[in-house]
CSV table of C-alpha atoms in Angstrom, one decimal:
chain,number,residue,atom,x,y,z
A,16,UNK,CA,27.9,85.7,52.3
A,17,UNK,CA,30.8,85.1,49.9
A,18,UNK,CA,31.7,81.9,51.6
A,19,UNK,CA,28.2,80.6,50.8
A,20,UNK,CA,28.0,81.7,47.3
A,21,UNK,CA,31.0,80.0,46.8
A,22,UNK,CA,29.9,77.0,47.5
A,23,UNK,CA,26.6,76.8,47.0
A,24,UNK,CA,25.4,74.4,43.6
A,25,UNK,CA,23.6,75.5,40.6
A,26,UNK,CA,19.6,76.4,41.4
A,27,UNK,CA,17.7,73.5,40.2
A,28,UNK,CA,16.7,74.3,36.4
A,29,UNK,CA,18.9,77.2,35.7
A,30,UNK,CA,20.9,76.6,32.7
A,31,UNK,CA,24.5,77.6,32.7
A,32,UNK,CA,23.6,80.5,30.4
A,33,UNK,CA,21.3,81.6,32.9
A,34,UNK,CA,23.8,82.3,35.6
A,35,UNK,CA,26.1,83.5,33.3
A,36,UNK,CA,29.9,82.5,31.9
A,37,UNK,CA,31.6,83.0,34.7
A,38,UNK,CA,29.1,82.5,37.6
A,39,UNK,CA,30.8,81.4,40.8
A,40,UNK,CA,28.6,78.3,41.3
A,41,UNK,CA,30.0,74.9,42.4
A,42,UNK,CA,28.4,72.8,39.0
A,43,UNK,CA,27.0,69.4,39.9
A,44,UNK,CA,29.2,66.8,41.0
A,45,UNK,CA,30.1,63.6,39.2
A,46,UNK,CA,28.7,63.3,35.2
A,47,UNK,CA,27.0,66.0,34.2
A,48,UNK,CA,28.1,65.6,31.0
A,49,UNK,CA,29.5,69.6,30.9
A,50,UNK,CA,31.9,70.7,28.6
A,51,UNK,CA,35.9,70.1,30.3
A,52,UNK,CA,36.7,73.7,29.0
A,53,UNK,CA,33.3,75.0,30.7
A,54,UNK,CA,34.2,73.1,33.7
A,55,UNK,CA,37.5,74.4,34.2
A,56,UNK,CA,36.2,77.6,33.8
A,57,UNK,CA,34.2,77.5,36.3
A,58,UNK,CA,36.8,76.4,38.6
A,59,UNK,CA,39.4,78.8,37.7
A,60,UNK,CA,36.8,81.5,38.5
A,61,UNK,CA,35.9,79.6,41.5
A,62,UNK,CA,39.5,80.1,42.7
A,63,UNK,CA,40.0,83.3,42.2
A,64,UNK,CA,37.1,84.8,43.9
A,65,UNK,CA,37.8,82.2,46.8
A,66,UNK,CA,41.1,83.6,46.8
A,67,UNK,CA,40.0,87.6,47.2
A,68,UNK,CA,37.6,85.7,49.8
A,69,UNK,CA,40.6,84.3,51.6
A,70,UNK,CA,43.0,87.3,51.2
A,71,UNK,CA,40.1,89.1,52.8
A,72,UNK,CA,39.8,87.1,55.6
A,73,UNK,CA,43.0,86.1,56.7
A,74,UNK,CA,45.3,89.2,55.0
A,75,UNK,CA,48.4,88.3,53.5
A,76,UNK,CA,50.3,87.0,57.0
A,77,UNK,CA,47.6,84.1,57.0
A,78,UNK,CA,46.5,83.2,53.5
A,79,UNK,CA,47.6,79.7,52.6
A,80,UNK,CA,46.3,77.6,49.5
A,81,UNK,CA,44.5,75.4,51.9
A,82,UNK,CA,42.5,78.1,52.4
A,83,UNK,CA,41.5,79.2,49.4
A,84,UNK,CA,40.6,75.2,48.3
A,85,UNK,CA,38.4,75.0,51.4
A,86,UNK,CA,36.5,78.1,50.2
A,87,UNK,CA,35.7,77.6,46.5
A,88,UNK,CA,34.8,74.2,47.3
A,89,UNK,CA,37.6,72.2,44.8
A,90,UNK,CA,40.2,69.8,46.0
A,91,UNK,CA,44.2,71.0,45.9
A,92,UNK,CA,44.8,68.8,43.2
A,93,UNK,CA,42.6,70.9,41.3
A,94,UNK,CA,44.6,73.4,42.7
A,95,UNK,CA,47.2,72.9,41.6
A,96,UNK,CA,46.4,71.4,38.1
A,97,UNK,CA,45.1,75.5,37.6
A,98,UNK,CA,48.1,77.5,39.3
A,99,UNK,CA,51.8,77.0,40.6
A,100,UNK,CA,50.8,78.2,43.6
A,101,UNK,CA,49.0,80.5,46.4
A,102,UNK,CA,50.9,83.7,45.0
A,103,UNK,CA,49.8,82.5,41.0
A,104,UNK,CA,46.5,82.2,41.8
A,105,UNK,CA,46.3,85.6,43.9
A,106,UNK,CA,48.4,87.1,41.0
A,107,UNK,CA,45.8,85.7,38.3
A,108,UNK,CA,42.8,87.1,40.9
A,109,UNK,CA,44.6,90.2,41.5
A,110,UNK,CA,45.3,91.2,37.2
A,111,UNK,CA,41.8,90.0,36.3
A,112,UNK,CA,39.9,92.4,38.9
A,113,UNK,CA,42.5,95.4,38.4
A,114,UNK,CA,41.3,95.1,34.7
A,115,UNK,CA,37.6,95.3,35.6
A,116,UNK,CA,38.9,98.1,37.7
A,117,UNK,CA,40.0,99.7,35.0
A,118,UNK,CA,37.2,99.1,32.7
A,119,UNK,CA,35.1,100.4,35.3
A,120,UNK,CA,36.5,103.7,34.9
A,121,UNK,CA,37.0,103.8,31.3
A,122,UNK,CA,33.6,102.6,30.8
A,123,UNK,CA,32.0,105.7,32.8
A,124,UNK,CA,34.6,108.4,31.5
A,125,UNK,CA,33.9,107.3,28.0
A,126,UNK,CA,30.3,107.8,28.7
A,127,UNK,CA,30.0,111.0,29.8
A,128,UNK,CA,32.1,112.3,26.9
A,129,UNK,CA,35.7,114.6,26.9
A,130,UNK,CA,34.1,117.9,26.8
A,131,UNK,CA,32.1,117.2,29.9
A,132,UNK,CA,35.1,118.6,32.5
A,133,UNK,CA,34.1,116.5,34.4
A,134,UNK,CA,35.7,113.1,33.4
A,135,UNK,CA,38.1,112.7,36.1
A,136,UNK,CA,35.0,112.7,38.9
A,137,UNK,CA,33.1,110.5,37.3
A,138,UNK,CA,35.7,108.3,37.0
A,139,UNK,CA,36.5,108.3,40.7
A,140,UNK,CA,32.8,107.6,41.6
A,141,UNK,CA,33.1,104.6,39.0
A,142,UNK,CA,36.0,103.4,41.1
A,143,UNK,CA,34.0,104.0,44.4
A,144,UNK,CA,31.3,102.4,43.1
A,145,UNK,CA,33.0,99.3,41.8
A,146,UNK,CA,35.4,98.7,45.4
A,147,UNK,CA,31.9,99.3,47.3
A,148,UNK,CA,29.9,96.3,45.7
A,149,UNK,CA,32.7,94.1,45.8
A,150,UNK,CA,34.1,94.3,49.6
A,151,UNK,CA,36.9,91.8,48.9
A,152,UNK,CA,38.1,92.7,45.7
A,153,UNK,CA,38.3,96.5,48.2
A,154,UNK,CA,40.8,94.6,50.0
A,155,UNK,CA,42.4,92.6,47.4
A,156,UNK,CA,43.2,95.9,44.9
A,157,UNK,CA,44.2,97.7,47.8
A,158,UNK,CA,46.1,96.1,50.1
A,159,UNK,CA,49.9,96.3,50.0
A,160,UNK,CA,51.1,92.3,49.0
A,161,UNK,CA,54.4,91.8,50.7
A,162,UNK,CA,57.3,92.4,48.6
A,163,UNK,CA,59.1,89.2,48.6
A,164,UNK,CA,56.4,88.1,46.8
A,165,UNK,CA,58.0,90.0,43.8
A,166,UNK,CA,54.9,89.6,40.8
A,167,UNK,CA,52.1,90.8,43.2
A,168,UNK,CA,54.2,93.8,44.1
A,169,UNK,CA,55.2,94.7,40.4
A,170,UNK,CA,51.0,94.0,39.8
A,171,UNK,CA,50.0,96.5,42.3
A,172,UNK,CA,52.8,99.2,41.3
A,173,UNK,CA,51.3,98.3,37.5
A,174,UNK,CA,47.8,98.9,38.7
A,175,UNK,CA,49.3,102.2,40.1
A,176,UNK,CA,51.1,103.7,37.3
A,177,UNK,CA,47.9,102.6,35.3
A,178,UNK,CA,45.3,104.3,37.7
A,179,UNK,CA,48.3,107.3,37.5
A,180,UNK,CA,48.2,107.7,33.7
A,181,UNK,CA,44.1,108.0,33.3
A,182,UNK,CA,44.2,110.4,35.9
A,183,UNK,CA,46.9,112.4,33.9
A,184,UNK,CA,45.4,111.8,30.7
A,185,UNK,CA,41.6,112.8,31.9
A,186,UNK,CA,43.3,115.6,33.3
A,187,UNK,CA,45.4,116.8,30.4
A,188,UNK,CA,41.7,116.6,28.8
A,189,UNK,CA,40.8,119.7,31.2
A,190,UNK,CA,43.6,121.4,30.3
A,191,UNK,CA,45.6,120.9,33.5
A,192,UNK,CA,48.9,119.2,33.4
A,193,UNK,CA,50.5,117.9,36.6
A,194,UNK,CA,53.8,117.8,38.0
A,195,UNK,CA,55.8,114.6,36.5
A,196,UNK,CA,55.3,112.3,39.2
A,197,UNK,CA,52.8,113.9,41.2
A,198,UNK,CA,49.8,112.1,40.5
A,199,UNK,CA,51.6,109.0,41.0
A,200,UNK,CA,51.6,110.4,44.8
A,201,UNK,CA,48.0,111.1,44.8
A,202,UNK,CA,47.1,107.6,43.8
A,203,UNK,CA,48.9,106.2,46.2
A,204,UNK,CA,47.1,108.1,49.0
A,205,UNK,CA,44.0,106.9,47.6
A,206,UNK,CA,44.6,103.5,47.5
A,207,UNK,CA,45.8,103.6,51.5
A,208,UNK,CA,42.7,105.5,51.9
A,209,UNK,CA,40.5,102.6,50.1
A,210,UNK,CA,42.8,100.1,52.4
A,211,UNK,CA,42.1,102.0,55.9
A,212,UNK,CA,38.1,102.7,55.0
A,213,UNK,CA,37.5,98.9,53.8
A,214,UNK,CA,39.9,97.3,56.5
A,215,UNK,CA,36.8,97.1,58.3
A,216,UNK,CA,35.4,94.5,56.2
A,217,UNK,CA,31.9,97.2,54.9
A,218,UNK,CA,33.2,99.1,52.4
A,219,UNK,CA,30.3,100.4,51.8
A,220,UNK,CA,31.7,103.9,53.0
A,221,UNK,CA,33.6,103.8,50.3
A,222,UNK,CA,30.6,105.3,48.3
A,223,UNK,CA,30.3,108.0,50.2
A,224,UNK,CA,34.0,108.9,50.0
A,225,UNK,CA,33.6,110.5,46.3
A,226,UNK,CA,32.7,113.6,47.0
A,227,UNK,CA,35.8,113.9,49.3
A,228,UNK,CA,38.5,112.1,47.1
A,229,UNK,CA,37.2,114.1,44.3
A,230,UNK,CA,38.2,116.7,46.0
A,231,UNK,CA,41.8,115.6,47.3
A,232,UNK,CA,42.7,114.3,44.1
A,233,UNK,CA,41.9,117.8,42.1
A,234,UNK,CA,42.3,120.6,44.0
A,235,UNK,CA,46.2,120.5,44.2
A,236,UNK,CA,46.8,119.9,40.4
B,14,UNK,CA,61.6,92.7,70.5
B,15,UNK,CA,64.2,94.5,68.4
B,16,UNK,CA,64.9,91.1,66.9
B,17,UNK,CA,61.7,90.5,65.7
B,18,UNK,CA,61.4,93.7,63.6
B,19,UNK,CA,64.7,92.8,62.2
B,20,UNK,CA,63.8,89.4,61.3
B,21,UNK,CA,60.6,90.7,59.7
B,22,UNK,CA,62.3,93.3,57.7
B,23,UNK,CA,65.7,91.2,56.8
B,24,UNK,CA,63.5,87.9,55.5
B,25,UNK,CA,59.6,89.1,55.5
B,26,UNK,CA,56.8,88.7,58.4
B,27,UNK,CA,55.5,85.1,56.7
B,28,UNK,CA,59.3,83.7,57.1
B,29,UNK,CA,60.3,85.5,60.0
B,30,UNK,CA,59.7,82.1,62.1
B,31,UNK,CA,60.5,81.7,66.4
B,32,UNK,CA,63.7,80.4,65.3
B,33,UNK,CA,64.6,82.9,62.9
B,34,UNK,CA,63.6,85.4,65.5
B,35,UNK,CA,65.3,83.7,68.3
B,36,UNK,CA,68.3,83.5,65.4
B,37,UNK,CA,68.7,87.5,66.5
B,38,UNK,CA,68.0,88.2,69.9
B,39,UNK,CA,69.3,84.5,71.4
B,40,UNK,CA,67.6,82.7,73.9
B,41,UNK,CA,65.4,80.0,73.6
B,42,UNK,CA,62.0,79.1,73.0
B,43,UNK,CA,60.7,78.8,76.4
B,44,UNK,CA,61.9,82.5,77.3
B,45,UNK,CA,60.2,83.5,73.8
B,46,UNK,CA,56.7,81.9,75.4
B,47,UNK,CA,57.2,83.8,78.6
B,48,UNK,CA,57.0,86.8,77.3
B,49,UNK,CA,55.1,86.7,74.4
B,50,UNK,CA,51.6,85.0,73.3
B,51,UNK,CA,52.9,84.1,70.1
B,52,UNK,CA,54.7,85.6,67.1
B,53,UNK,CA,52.4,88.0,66.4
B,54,UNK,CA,51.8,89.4,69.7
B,55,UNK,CA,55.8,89.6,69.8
B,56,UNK,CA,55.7,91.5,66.5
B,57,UNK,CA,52.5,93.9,68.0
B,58,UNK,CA,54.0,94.7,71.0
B,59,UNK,CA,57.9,95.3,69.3
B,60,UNK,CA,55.9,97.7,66.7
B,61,UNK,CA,53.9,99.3,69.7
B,62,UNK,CA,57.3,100.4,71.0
B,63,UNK,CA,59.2,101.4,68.2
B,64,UNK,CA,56.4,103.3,66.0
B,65,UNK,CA,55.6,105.4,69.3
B,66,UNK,CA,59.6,106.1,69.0
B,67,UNK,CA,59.3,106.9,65.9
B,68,UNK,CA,56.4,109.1,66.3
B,69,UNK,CA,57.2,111.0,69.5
B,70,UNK,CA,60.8,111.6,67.2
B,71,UNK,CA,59.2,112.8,64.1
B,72,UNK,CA,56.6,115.1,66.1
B,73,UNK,CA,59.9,116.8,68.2
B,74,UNK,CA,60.9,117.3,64.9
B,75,UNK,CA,58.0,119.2,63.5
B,76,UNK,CA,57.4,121.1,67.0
B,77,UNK,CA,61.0,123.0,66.8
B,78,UNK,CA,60.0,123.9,62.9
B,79,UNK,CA,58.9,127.6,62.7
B,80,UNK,CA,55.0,127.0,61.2
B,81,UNK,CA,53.2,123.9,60.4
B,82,UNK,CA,54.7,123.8,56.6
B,83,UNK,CA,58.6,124.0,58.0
B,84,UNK,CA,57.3,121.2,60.3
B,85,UNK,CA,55.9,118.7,57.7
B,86,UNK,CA,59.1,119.4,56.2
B,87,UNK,CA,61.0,118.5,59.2
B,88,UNK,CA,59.3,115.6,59.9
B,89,UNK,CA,59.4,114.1,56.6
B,90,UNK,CA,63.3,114.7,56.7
B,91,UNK,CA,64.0,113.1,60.0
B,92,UNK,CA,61.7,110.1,58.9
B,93,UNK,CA,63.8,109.6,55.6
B,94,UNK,CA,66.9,109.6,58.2
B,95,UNK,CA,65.2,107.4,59.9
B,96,UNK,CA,64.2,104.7,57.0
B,97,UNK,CA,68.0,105.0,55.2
B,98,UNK,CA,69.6,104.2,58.2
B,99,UNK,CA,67.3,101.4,60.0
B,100,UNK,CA,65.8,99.7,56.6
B,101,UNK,CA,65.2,96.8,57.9
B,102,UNK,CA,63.5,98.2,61.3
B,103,UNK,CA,61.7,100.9,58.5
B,104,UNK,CA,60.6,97.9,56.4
B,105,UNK,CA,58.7,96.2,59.6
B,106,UNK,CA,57.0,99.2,60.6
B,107,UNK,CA,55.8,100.2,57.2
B,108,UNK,CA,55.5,97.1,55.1
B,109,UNK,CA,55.3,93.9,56.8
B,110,UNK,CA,52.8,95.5,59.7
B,111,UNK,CA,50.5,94.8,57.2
B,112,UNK,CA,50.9,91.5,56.8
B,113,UNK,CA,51.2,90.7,60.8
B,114,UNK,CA,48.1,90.1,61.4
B,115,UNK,CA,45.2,91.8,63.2
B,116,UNK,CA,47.2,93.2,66.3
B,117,UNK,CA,49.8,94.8,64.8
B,118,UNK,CA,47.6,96.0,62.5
B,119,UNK,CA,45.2,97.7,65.1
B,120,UNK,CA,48.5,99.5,66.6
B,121,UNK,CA,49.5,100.5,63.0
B,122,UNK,CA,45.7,102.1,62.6
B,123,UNK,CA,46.3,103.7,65.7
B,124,UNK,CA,49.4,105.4,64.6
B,125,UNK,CA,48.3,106.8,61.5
B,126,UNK,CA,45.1,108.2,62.6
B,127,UNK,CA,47.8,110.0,65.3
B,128,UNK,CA,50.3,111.4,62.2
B,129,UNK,CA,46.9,112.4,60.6
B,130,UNK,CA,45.7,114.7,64.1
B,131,UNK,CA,49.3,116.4,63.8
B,132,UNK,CA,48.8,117.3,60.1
B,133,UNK,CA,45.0,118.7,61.0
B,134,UNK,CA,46.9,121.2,62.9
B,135,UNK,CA,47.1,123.1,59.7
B,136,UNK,CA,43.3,123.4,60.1
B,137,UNK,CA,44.0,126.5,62.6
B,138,UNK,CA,45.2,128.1,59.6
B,139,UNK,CA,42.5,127.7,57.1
B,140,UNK,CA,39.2,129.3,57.3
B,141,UNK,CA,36.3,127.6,57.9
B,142,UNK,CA,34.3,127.5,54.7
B,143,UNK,CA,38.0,126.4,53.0
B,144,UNK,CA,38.1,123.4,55.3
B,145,UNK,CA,39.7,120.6,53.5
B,146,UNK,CA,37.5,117.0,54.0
B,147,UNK,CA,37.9,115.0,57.2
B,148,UNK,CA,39.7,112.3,55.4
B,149,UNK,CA,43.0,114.7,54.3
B,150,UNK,CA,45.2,113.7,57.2
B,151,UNK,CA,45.0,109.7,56.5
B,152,UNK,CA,44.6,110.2,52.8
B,153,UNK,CA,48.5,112.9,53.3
B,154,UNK,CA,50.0,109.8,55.7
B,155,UNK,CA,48.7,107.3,53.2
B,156,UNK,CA,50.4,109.0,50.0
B,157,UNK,CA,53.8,109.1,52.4
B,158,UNK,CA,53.4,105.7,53.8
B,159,UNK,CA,52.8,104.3,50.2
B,160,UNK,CA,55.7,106.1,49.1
B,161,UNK,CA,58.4,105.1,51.9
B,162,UNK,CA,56.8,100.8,51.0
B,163,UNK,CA,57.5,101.8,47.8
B,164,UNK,CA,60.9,102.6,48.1
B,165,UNK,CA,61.8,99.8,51.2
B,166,UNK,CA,60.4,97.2,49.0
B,167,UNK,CA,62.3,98.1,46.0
B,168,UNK,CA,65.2,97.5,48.3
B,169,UNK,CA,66.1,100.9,47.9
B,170,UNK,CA,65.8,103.0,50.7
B,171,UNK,CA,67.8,106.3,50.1
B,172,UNK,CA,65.4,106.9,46.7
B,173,UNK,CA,62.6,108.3,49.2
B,174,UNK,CA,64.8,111.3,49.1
B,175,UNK,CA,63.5,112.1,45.8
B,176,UNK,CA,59.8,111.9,46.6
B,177,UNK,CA,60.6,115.0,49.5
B,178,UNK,CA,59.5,118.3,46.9
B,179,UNK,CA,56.3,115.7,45.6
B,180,UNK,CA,55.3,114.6,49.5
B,181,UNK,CA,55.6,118.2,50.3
B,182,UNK,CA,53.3,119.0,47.4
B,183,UNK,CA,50.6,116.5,48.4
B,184,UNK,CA,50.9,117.6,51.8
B,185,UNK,CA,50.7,121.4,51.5
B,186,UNK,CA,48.0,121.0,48.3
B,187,UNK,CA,45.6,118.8,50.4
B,188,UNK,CA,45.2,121.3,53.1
B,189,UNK,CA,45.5,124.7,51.0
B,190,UNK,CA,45.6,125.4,47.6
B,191,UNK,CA,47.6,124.6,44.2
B,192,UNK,CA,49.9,127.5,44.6
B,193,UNK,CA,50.8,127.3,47.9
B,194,UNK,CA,51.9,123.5,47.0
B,195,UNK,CA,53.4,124.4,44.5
B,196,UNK,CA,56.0,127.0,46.4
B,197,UNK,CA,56.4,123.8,48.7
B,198,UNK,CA,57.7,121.7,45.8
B,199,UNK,CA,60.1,124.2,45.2
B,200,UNK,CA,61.6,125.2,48.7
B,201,UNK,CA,61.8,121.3,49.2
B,202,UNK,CA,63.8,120.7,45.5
B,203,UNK,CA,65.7,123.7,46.1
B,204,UNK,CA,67.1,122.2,49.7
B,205,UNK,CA,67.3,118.5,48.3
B,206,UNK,CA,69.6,120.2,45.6
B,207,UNK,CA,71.3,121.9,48.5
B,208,UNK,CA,71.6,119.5,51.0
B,209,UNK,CA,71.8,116.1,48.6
B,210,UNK,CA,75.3,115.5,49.9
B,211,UNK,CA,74.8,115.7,53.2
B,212,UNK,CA,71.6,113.9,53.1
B,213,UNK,CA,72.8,111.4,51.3
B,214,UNK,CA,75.9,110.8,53.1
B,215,UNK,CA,74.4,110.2,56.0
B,216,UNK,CA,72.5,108.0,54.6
B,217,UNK,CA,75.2,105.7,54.3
């Protein structure tokens, strides 16, 4: 339904506002009399979430720029005025939704407070949670980019050591401090477990898994 | 099909082209096309053959090993051996599979859930109510598959010999308990200390 969504034009009579900042939606064509910065906006986010669409779709063996223009609706000139290329514009896709990621988590173990014990489960359902509504982004976060493509490998191993420190640091919280290195290991069996469970294109499973990667993350450390 | 594992793991799946292929083995296009669909269904089939290599090699491995822990530990050596002395075969099979394309990609699923059935075999050994979840094995071969990319793509294979006492820990902690892991990580640092030279010699 992404591919739709993508494309689809502002609901007649809903403002801007409305649907939000950063709301996907192909704004009318020709004067409209919107603001340039609003506009580009709007594209830029366009292209981004066309390009977790695409990466979805077509994995990183297939993706090409064409692609991604075809599915957020703008022409490559646009493109192009917005990115160097396919691998700036996945880059710029991949850092924005590792940092909502990331907030995601921080968000819910700030919520439930240090002295609950419990932080570092809550903070894997957040992650659950957050991969499951957004099936590409799954695939995007998880998927390992191929390493010519130096800056989306140094953003995934960043993503890594980041997802690495919180579980350190929400485990130092409990008392329990891990082998240098080790959870560095343990994150990145969860992320090929995320890859191989949303591979299928439903991550919904991915819900579901919490109660298991809760328990494969903790019980060694 | 050697070729195209090479081409993929010298210059990347995306540039690894007919003619860059074809750049290895020799021949020409027209013997390419008789054999093969396309470029992908080249790569599928060469990764078909050389991860059930690899496989059948690394489960040999574990069999002679006294116990399921001396076999991980096996295995995980003779795969090492395997990716510091064939990178650029090691760097097909691991990293670009999963950029090849739906095919290969299958084959590679195939695989793992296969490494993950051999690691269950620890389940004899555990008690039913200390079952560890249904998804250890592919979350144990995902933490050592992430860790051999890791290394290949950082162009710097014989580093995965340091990951040995940590793999060894995730392995041995997913299926039973913090201490036994941790006596894991030590019996493997202890022989990494032991054995560095020789390790790493053959290596190179």
């Amino acid at each position: 339904m992404t591919r739709l969504r993508l494309v689809a034009t502002a609901p007649e009579g809903a403002s801007t506002a409305e649907l939000g900042p950063m709301a996907p939606v192909r704004l009318p064509p020709g004067r409209h009399g919107l603001p340039a910065d609003l506009v580009r906006a709007n594209q830029r986010q366009r292209m981004l979430e066309a390009a977790a669409a695409a990466l979805a779709e077509q994995g990183y063996g297939r993706v090409t720029a064409a692609g991604v223009t075809e599915l957020a609706g703008v022409s490559s000139r646009t493109f192009y005025q917005h990115f160097e290329d396919l691998w700036a514009c996945l880059l710029a896709a991949y850092e924005t939704e590792a940092a909502r990621l990331c907030e995601a988590i921080e968000g819910a173990c700030a919520a439930v407070g240090v002295d609950d014990g419990d932080g570092a489960r809550v903070g894997i359902a957040a992650a659950l949670d957050f991969l499951a509504s957004e099936p590409t982004v799954a695939r995007l976060l998880s998927a390992e980019p191929p390493p010519q493509v130096t800056v989306l490998a140094a953003a995934r191993r960043e993503l890594a050591e980041r997802l690495s420190g919180m579980l350190r640091r929400v485990l130092a919280e409990g008392g329990t401090t891990p082998l240098p290195g080790l959870e560095r290991r343990l994150i990145g069996a969860a992320l090929a477990l995320v890859a191989a469970r949303s591979a299928g294109g439903d991550p919904r499973p991915l819900r579901e898994l919490e109660p298991e990667l809760s328990e494969l993350l903790l019980v060694s450390l | 099909m050697e070729a195209v594992l090479v081409a993929a793991g010298e210059v990347g799946y995306r540039e690894a082209s007919v003619r860059a292929i074809l750049e290895h083995s020799g021949g020409h296009r027209a013997q390419f096309y008789r054999h093969f669909e396309s470029r992908e269904d080249c790569f599928a089939q060469a990764y078909a053959t050389w991860a059930q290599r690899l496989c059948v090699d690394l489960l040999e491995a574990a069999a002679s090993a006294p116990g399921w822990e001396a076999g991980v530990r096996a295995a995980l050596v003779d795969l090492f051996r395997f990716v510091t002395r064939r990178p650029a075969i090691a760097r097909a099979l691991f990293v670009e599979v999963q950029i090849a394309g739906e095919p290969a990609l299958a084959r590679h699923e195939a695989m793992v859930e296969r490494a993950a059935a051999a690691l269950d075999a620890a389940r004899l050994e555990i008690e039913p109510d200390l079952a560890p979840p249904e998804a250890t094995g592919v979350f144990v071969v995902g933490g050592i598959e992430s860790c051999v990319c890791e290394a290949l793509s950082a162009g710097d294979p014989n580093r995965i010999w340091e990951a040995l006492p940590e793999l060894m820990h995730l392995a041995v902690g997913s299926y039973f308990d913090k201490e036994a892991a941790e006596a894991a990580f030590e019996e493997a640092s202890i022989m990494l200390e032991r054995d560095r030279a020789t390790l790493l010699g053959e290596a190179g």
